[in-house]
Short mmCIF file of C-alpha atoms and ligand atoms in Angstrom, two decimals:
data_model
loop_
_atom_site.label_atom_id
_atom_site.label_comp_id
_atom_site.label_asym_id
_atom_site.label_seq_id
_atom_site.Cartn_x
_atom_site.Cartn_y
_atom_site.Cartn_z
CA UNK A 893 -26.12 -4.85 -15.38
CA UNK A 894 -23.41 -5.97 -13.00
CA UNK A 895 -22.95 -5.08 -9.41
CA UNK A 896 -22.85 -1.62 -7.94
CA UNK A 897 -20.22 -0.48 -5.44
CA UNK A 898 -20.22 2.50 -3.12
CA UNK A 899 -16.76 3.99 -2.93
CA UNK A 900 -15.73 6.62 -0.39
CA UNK A 901 -12.98 8.85 -1.75
CA UNK A 902 -10.70 11.03 0.37
CA UNK A 903 -8.56 12.97 -2.14
CA UNK A 904 -6.64 14.67 0.71
CA UNK A 905 -3.70 17.03 0.40
CA UNK A 906 -1.02 18.11 -2.04
CA UNK A 907 -1.03 16.05 -5.23
CA UNK A 908 -3.73 13.77 -3.76
CA UNK A 909 -6.71 15.42 -5.47
CA UNK A 910 -5.01 15.55 -8.91
CA UNK A 911 -3.91 11.95 -8.97
CA UNK A 912 -7.17 10.63 -7.52
CA UNK A 913 -9.17 12.48 -10.17
CA UNK A 914 -7.39 10.51 -12.90
CA UNK A 915 -7.76 7.26 -10.99
CA UNK A 916 -11.52 7.85 -10.75
CA UNK A 917 -11.77 8.49 -14.49
CA UNK A 918 -10.02 5.17 -15.06
CA UNK A 919 -12.38 3.49 -12.58
CA UNK A 920 -15.41 4.84 -14.39
CA UNK A 921 -14.14 3.67 -17.78
CA UNK A 922 -13.21 0.22 -16.46
CA UNK A 923 -16.66 -0.08 -14.87
CA UNK A 924 -18.44 0.76 -18.11
CA UNK A 925 -16.34 -1.73 -20.11
CA UNK A 926 -16.80 -4.55 -17.60
CA UNK A 927 -20.42 -3.76 -16.78
CA UNK A 928 -20.51 -2.72 -13.17
CA UNK A 929 -21.17 0.55 -11.43
CA UNK A 930 -18.99 2.55 -9.03
CA UNK A 931 -20.81 5.21 -7.05
CA UNK A 932 -18.40 7.81 -5.71
CA UNK A 933 -18.82 9.87 -2.55
CA UNK A 934 -16.07 12.44 -1.92
CA UNK A 935 -14.98 13.45 1.57
CA UNK A 936 -12.95 16.64 1.69
CA UNK A 937 -10.89 16.02 4.81
CA UNK A 938 -7.26 17.05 5.00
CA UNK A 939 -5.23 20.20 5.55
CA UNK A 940 -7.54 22.72 3.86
CA UNK A 941 -10.53 21.52 5.83
CA UNK A 942 -8.52 21.43 9.04
CA UNK A 943 -7.12 24.95 8.63
CA UNK A 944 -10.60 26.29 7.87
CA UNK A 945 -12.56 24.46 10.58
CA UNK A 946 -10.03 22.89 13.02
CA UNK A 947 -11.81 19.63 12.34
CA UNK A 948 -9.72 16.58 11.38
CA UNK A 949 -12.11 13.70 10.76
CA UNK A 950 -15.36 14.03 12.71
CA UNK A 951 -17.06 10.90 14.05
CA UNK A 952 -20.20 11.25 11.92
CA UNK A 953 -18.17 11.48 8.72
CA UNK A 954 -16.00 8.59 9.83
CA UNK A 955 -19.10 6.44 10.31
CA UNK A 956 -20.36 7.42 6.90
CA UNK A 957 -17.03 6.53 5.27
CA UNK A 958 -16.90 3.13 6.94
CA UNK A 959 -20.36 2.32 5.59
CA UNK A 960 -19.01 2.16 2.02
CA UNK A 961 -17.81 -0.93 0.14
CA UNK A 962 -14.26 0.43 -0.12
CA UNK A 963 -12.26 3.59 0.51
CA UNK A 964 -9.82 5.27 -1.88
CA UNK A 965 -7.37 7.81 -0.45
CA UNK A 966 -5.03 10.19 -2.29
CA UNK A 967 -2.46 11.56 0.15
CA UNK A 968 -2.41 13.26 3.53
CA UNK A 969 0.13 15.74 4.91
CA UNK A 970 0.76 19.46 4.60
CA UNK A 971 3.68 21.63 5.74
CA UNK A 972 1.27 24.18 7.26
CA UNK A 973 0.00 21.61 9.76
CA UNK A 974 1.87 20.04 12.67
CA UNK A 975 3.73 16.90 11.54
CA UNK A 976 1.73 13.72 12.07
CA UNK A 977 -1.54 15.37 13.10
CA UNK A 978 -3.46 14.67 9.91
CA UNK A 979 -1.53 11.50 9.09
CA UNK A 980 -2.62 10.03 12.41
CA UNK A 981 -6.05 11.67 12.49
CA UNK A 982 -7.00 10.32 9.07
CA UNK A 983 -4.79 7.50 7.70
CA UNK A 984 -3.81 5.84 10.97
CA UNK A 985 -7.31 6.35 12.38
CA UNK A 986 -8.77 4.44 9.44
CA UNK A 987 -6.15 1.70 9.78
CA UNK A 988 -6.70 1.28 13.53
CA UNK A 989 -10.44 1.82 13.89
CA UNK A 990 -11.32 -0.32 10.88
CA UNK A 991 -8.71 -2.82 12.10
CA UNK A 992 -7.06 -2.97 8.67
CA UNK A 993 -4.38 -5.35 9.82
CA UNK A 994 -2.80 -6.14 6.47
CA UNK A 995 -0.96 -3.53 4.45
CA UNK A 996 -0.44 -5.24 1.13
CA UNK A 997 2.25 -3.80 -1.11
CA UNK A 998 2.97 -5.50 -4.44
CA UNK A 999 6.41 -4.89 -5.92
CA UNK A 1000 6.26 -5.58 -9.62
CA UNK A 1001 8.48 -4.24 -12.38
CA UNK A 1002 6.51 -3.92 -15.63
CA UNK A 1003 9.29 -2.70 -17.93
CA UNK A 1004 13.01 -3.25 -17.62
CA UNK A 1005 14.00 0.36 -18.35
CA UNK A 1006 12.13 1.55 -15.23
CA UNK A 1007 14.44 -0.38 -12.91
CA UNK A 1008 17.52 1.45 -11.57
CA UNK A 1009 19.24 -1.89 -10.89
CA UNK A 1010 21.67 -3.19 -13.48
CA UNK A 1011 20.60 -6.34 -15.36
CA UNK A 1012 17.29 -6.83 -13.53
CA UNK A 1013 14.33 -7.75 -15.67
CA UNK A 1014 10.60 -7.83 -14.92
CA UNK A 1015 10.81 -11.52 -13.92
CA UNK A 1016 13.41 -10.58 -11.28
CA UNK A 1017 11.26 -8.00 -9.51
CA UNK A 1018 7.95 -9.60 -8.67
CA UNK A 1019 7.22 -9.99 -5.00
CA UNK A 1020 4.68 -8.81 -2.49
CA UNK A 1021 5.15 -7.35 0.98
CA UNK A 1022 2.61 -8.06 3.71
CA UNK A 1023 3.14 -5.28 6.26
CA UNK A 1024 1.46 -5.54 9.65
CA UNK A 1025 -0.68 -2.42 9.93
CA UNK A 1026 -2.11 -1.99 13.43
CA UNK A 1027 0.72 -2.39 15.98
CA UNK A 1028 4.42 -1.69 16.54
CA UNK A 1029 5.59 1.85 17.33
CA UNK A 1030 2.57 3.07 15.33
CA UNK A 1031 0.27 2.14 18.22
CA UNK A 1032 1.26 5.50 19.66
CA UNK A 1033 2.13 4.43 23.21
CA UNK A 1034 4.55 7.27 23.79
CA UNK A 1035 5.51 9.96 26.18
CA UNK A 1036 7.82 12.85 26.91
CA UNK A 1037 9.26 13.45 30.35
CA UNK A 1038 10.95 16.72 31.32
CA UNK A 1039 10.13 17.93 27.82
CA UNK A 1040 12.28 20.75 26.54
CA UNK A 1041 14.86 20.40 29.30
CA UNK A 1042 18.40 18.99 29.02
CA UNK A 1043 17.13 15.94 30.94
CA UNK A 1044 14.34 15.15 28.52
CA UNK A 1045 13.35 11.52 28.06
CA UNK A 1046 11.23 10.41 25.11
CA UNK A 1047 9.76 6.92 24.78
CA UNK A 1048 7.60 5.14 22.25
CA UNK A 1049 6.76 1.52 22.76
CA UNK A 1050 7.24 -1.10 20.08
CA UNK A 1051 4.15 -3.19 20.68
CA UNK A 1052 3.45 -6.66 19.29
CA UNK A 1053 0.59 -8.95 20.29
CA UNK A 1054 0.35 -12.66 19.67
CA UNK A 1055 -3.04 -12.19 17.98
CA UNK A 1056 -1.85 -9.33 15.81
CA UNK A 1057 1.30 -11.17 14.78
CA UNK A 1058 -0.47 -14.45 14.12
CA UNK A 1059 -3.26 -13.08 11.95
CA UNK A 1060 -0.92 -11.20 9.63
CA UNK A 1061 1.49 -14.14 9.36
CA UNK A 1062 -1.41 -16.45 8.58
CA UNK A 1063 -2.64 -14.04 5.91
CA UNK A 1064 0.86 -14.06 4.37
CA UNK A 1065 1.04 -17.87 4.26
CA UNK A 1066 -2.38 -18.02 2.58
CA UNK A 1067 -1.39 -15.31 0.09
CA UNK A 1068 1.89 -17.08 -0.71
CA UNK A 1069 -0.07 -20.27 -1.42
CA UNK A 1070 -2.55 -18.41 -3.65
CA UNK A 1071 0.26 -16.75 -5.61
CA UNK A 1072 1.65 -20.23 -6.33
CA UNK A 1073 5.00 -18.88 -7.48
CA UNK A 1074 8.18 -19.81 -5.60
CA UNK A 1075 6.04 -20.84 -2.59
CA UNK A 1076 8.48 -19.11 -0.28
CA UNK A 1077 7.54 -16.80 2.56
CA UNK A 1078 10.27 -14.58 4.02
CA UNK A 1079 9.90 -13.26 7.54
CA UNK A 1080 11.70 -9.94 7.90
CA UNK A 1081 12.46 -8.86 11.47
CA UNK A 1082 15.23 -7.71 13.78
CA UNK A 1083 14.94 -10.43 16.39
CA UNK A 1084 18.70 -10.39 16.98
CA UNK A 1085 18.52 -6.89 18.46
CA UNK A 1086 14.85 -6.28 19.25
CA UNK A 1087 14.31 -9.42 21.31
CA UNK A 1088 10.56 -8.78 21.56
CA UNK A 1089 10.51 -9.93 17.95
CA UNK A 1090 11.10 -13.44 19.18
CA UNK A 1091 7.29 -13.45 19.25
CA UNK A 1092 7.42 -13.14 15.44
CA UNK A 1093 10.02 -15.91 15.16
CA UNK A 1094 7.96 -18.35 17.22
CA UNK A 1095 4.62 -17.47 15.67
CA UNK A 1096 6.09 -17.81 12.17
CA UNK A 1097 7.41 -21.29 13.02
CA UNK A 1098 4.17 -22.44 14.61
CA UNK A 1099 1.82 -21.13 11.93
CA UNK A 1100 4.26 -22.27 9.24
CA UNK A 1101 3.85 -25.90 10.28
CA UNK A 1102 0.28 -25.69 8.98
CA UNK A 1103 1.70 -24.80 5.54
CA UNK A 1104 4.12 -27.60 4.67
CA UNK A 1105 3.95 -26.58 0.98
CA UNK A 1106 5.43 -23.14 1.74
CA UNK A 1107 9.18 -22.81 2.38
CA UNK A 1108 9.97 -20.68 5.42
CA UNK A 1109 12.70 -18.12 4.84
CA UNK A 1110 14.11 -15.40 7.07
CA UNK A 1111 16.07 -12.15 6.79
CA UNK A 1112 16.90 -9.42 9.27
CA UNK A 1113 15.64 -6.03 8.12
CA UNK A 1114 19.10 -4.62 7.48
CA UNK A 1115 20.01 -7.60 5.29
CA UNK A 1116 16.58 -7.54 3.63
CA UNK A 1117 17.24 -4.01 2.32
CA UNK A 1118 20.50 -5.28 0.88
CA UNK A 1119 18.86 -8.30 -0.79
CA UNK A 1120 16.15 -6.04 -2.15
CA UNK A 1121 18.82 -4.21 -4.16
CA UNK A 1122 21.19 -7.10 -4.83
CA UNK A 1123 18.87 -10.06 -5.47
CA UNK A 1124 15.23 -8.99 -5.54
CA UNK A 1125 14.47 -12.24 -7.41
CA UNK A 1126 14.95 -14.12 -4.14
CA UNK A 1127 11.73 -12.71 -2.74
CA UNK A 1128 8.29 -14.15 -3.37
CA UNK A 1129 6.11 -13.17 -0.41
CA UNK A 1130 7.48 -11.15 2.51
CA UNK A 1131 5.84 -10.64 5.90
CA UNK A 1132 7.05 -8.00 8.33
CA UNK A 1133 6.19 -5.60 11.12
CA UNK A 1134 4.62 -2.19 10.64
CA UNK A 1135 7.68 0.06 10.70
CA UNK A 1136 10.03 -2.29 8.85
CA UNK A 1137 7.33 -2.73 6.21
CA UNK A 1138 7.01 1.03 5.87
CA UNK A 1139 10.73 1.45 5.24
CA UNK A 1140 11.26 -1.62 3.08
CA UNK A 1141 8.42 -0.71 0.70
CA UNK A 1142 9.74 2.75 -0.15
CA UNK A 1143 12.99 1.07 -1.17
CA UNK A 1144 11.06 -1.63 -3.00
CA UNK A 1145 9.01 1.04 -4.80
CA UNK A 1146 12.21 2.37 -6.36
CA UNK A 1147 13.10 -0.95 -7.97
CA UNK A 1148 9.65 -1.22 -9.56
CA UNK A 1149 9.89 2.24 -11.13
CA UNK A 1150 9.45 4.63 -8.22
CA UNK A 1151 6.80 6.04 -5.93
CA UNK A 1152 4.92 7.07 -9.05
CA UNK A 1153 3.63 3.51 -9.46
CA UNK A 1154 3.63 1.84 -6.02
CA UNK A 1155 0.19 1.21 -4.51
CA UNK A 1156 -1.14 -0.44 -1.40
CA UNK A 1157 -4.22 -1.99 0.11
CA UNK A 1158 -5.00 -1.67 3.81
CA UNK A 1159 -7.14 -4.73 4.36
CA UNK A 1160 -9.28 -6.51 6.84
CA UNK A 1161 -10.34 -9.48 4.71
CA UNK A 1162 -14.10 -9.51 4.30
CA UNK A 1163 -14.57 -5.97 5.56
CA UNK A 1164 -14.42 -2.44 4.19
CA UNK A 1165 -10.81 -1.76 3.20
CA UNK A 1166 -8.69 1.22 2.20
CA UNK A 1167 -6.59 1.65 -0.95
CA UNK A 1168 -3.96 4.31 -1.53
CA UNK A 1169 -0.77 5.12 -3.38
CA UNK A 1170 2.36 4.65 -1.23
CA UNK A 1171 3.61 8.13 -2.05
CA UNK A 1172 2.80 11.14 0.09
CA UNK A 1173 1.27 14.52 -0.70
CA UNK A 1174 4.45 15.88 -2.38
CA UNK A 1175 3.55 19.55 -1.69
CA UNK A 1176 6.15 20.91 -4.10
CA UNK A 1177 4.34 19.32 -7.05
CA UNK A 1178 0.81 20.12 -5.86
CA UNK A 1179 -1.41 21.83 -8.41
CA UNK A 1180 1.25 21.60 -11.14
CA UNK A 1181 -0.38 18.76 -13.08
CA UNK A 1182 2.95 16.87 -13.26
CA UNK A 1183 2.59 14.10 -10.63
CA UNK A 1184 2.18 10.54 -11.88
CA UNK A 1185 -1.37 9.29 -11.30
CA UNK A 1186 -0.26 5.71 -11.99
CA UNK A 1187 0.15 4.82 -8.31
CA UNK A 1188 -3.44 5.92 -7.63
CA UNK A 1189 -4.62 4.08 -10.72
CA UNK A 1190 -2.90 0.97 -9.35
CA UNK A 1191 -4.63 1.57 -6.00
CA UNK A 1192 -7.93 1.42 -7.90
CA UNK A 1193 -6.64 -1.75 -9.57
CA UNK A 1194 -6.04 -3.34 -6.14
CA UNK A 1195 -9.43 -2.13 -4.91
CA UNK A 1196 -11.26 -3.75 -7.83
CA UNK A 1197 -9.39 -6.98 -7.29
CA UNK A 1198 -10.40 -6.91 -3.62
CA UNK A 1199 -14.03 -6.18 -4.48
CA UNK A 1200 -14.13 -9.23 -6.75
CA UNK A 1201 -13.89 -7.39 -10.09
CA UNK A 1202 -10.87 -9.41 -11.16
CA UNK A 1203 -11.36 -8.81 -14.88
CA UNK A 1204 -11.42 -5.04 -14.47
CA UNK A 1205 -8.35 -5.25 -12.23
CA UNK A 1206 -6.43 -7.31 -14.78
CA UNK A 1207 -7.53 -4.94 -17.53
CA UNK A 1208 -6.09 -1.95 -15.69
CA UNK A 1209 -2.87 -3.79 -14.86
CA UNK A 1210 -2.38 -4.96 -18.47
CA UNK A 1211 -3.08 -1.47 -19.78
CA UNK A 1212 -0.58 0.21 -17.46
CA UNK A 1213 2.03 -2.49 -18.15
CA UNK A 1214 1.57 -2.07 -21.92
CA UNK A 1215 1.89 1.72 -21.81
CA UNK A 1216 5.07 1.43 -19.74
CA UNK A 1217 6.61 -1.26 -21.97
CA UNK A 1218 5.89 0.75 -25.13
CA UNK A 1219 7.18 3.90 -23.38
CA UNK A 1220 3.99 5.77 -24.22
CA UNK A 1221 4.30 6.51 -20.53
CA UNK A 1222 8.10 6.89 -20.53
CA UNK A 1223 8.65 7.19 -16.78
CA UNK A 1224 6.82 7.57 -13.50
CA UNK A 1225 8.46 10.70 -12.20
CA UNK A 1226 7.22 14.29 -12.29
CA UNK A 1227 9.67 14.75 -15.21
CA UNK A 1228 8.03 12.23 -17.53
CA UNK A 1229 7.07 15.01 -19.93
CA UNK A 1230 3.40 14.04 -19.60
CA UNK A 1231 0.86 15.87 -17.50
CA UNK A 1232 -1.10 14.07 -14.80
CA UNK A 1233 -4.21 14.35 -16.93
CA UNK A 1234 -2.48 13.15 -20.10
CA UNK A 1235 -1.38 9.95 -18.34
CA UNK A 1236 -5.01 9.46 -17.27
CA UNK A 1237 -6.11 9.95 -20.91
CA UNK A 1238 -3.56 7.40 -22.18
CA UNK A 1239 -4.78 4.75 -19.74
CA UNK A 1240 -8.43 5.43 -20.53
CA UNK A 1241 -7.82 5.31 -24.30
CA UNK A 1242 -5.97 1.98 -24.09
CA UNK A 1243 -8.28 0.27 -21.60
CA UNK A 1244 -10.71 -1.19 -24.12
CA UNK A 1245 -7.99 -2.90 -26.21
CA UNK A 1246 -6.23 -4.52 -23.26
CA UNK A 1247 -5.96 -8.30 -23.56
CA UNK A 1248 -7.62 -9.78 -20.53
CA UNK A 1249 -7.49 -13.54 -20.07
CA UNK A 1250 -11.05 -14.90 -19.68
C1 LIG B 2241 2.78 4.96 4.46
C2 LIG B 2241 3.07 6.32 5.04
C3 LIG B 2241 2.44 6.42 6.44
C4 LIG B 2241 3.08 5.34 7.30
C5 LIG B 2241 2.56 7.81 7.09
C6 LIG B 2241 1.91 8.87 6.24
C7 LIG B 2241 2.00 7.84 8.49
O1 LIG B 2241 4.44 6.57 5.07
O2 LIG B 2241 1.59 4.63 4.28
O3 LIG B 2241 3.72 4.23 4.15
O4 LIG B 2241 4.14 5.56 7.88
O5 LIG B 2241 2.48 4.27 7.39
MN1 LIG B 2242 5.63 5.01 4.11
#
């Protein structure tokens, strides 16, 4: 018998529970094929729980969650609850309190027909975004003055620290080296207008000198969105701030097939980390059994890779790629013609046959 992992699961709101259910079935099947065990503990926090109890994420439950080997989250957000309350009380709380300073977002196109860009093939869309995950405007240093009056002033600080910038840049250089592809790391910022980002420019230069094998590249965020559409093949590894990373990766998700496939890992290397699809709770599709579970399945894929179950991770990735290439899963939208559960079935059925390099 292989190892055993304790996984905390927060299915959350909207389509979260449906897509996570399929991802957990895939996890269970992958575990039985590869000979390890995944013990699941579900935590029912989110809008329903909040509306019933006025509780968002109590301290005792938070401590229990953080005691697991990894955390899998579906989606958080509900139109019946004040905007941002649950997002910050659950997702951002986990990111900040567990100090998950890397938000890793792979952008990989598995089948040409899924790409909305003309003449771009899978080899052209294969990069990874390292998004800083604990600072920037997300730190929540904000205020309203004379609220609700014609003289109202609203502020929210964009906050960068040397330590926070350096650790995520260092992570990105290491990752770029491990990927061993183009060996190019692109810093995406807006240092021409947001002069505080000069801290990023200098830190990138200084840390970069320790990585002479990695070419240092740079793009302003506005230009980076353009390159992402025009020449995605120019990117290998990208490092950027929290908010720019948030925006850039929704765009990037579209060129890899949509939010129905894009997944992310919120990491603090060596510590308990959080894995989730990039998409939100999509309330209009909730309970309809039409949302793509592939993004959650890919979140499980990233989680297994992080936990050291590389074979299981490759098996899931190969399986998903194969089903997309053969068009057995024809698309990743809610209009794919396949139910959420059917997509889960297809992945589970194909998992055993996947060719996994030893
Ligand atoms: C994401 C989401 C979150 C973010 C929201 C839900 C707060 O959009 O993970 O990309 O902005 O980070
Ligand atoms: Mn986002």
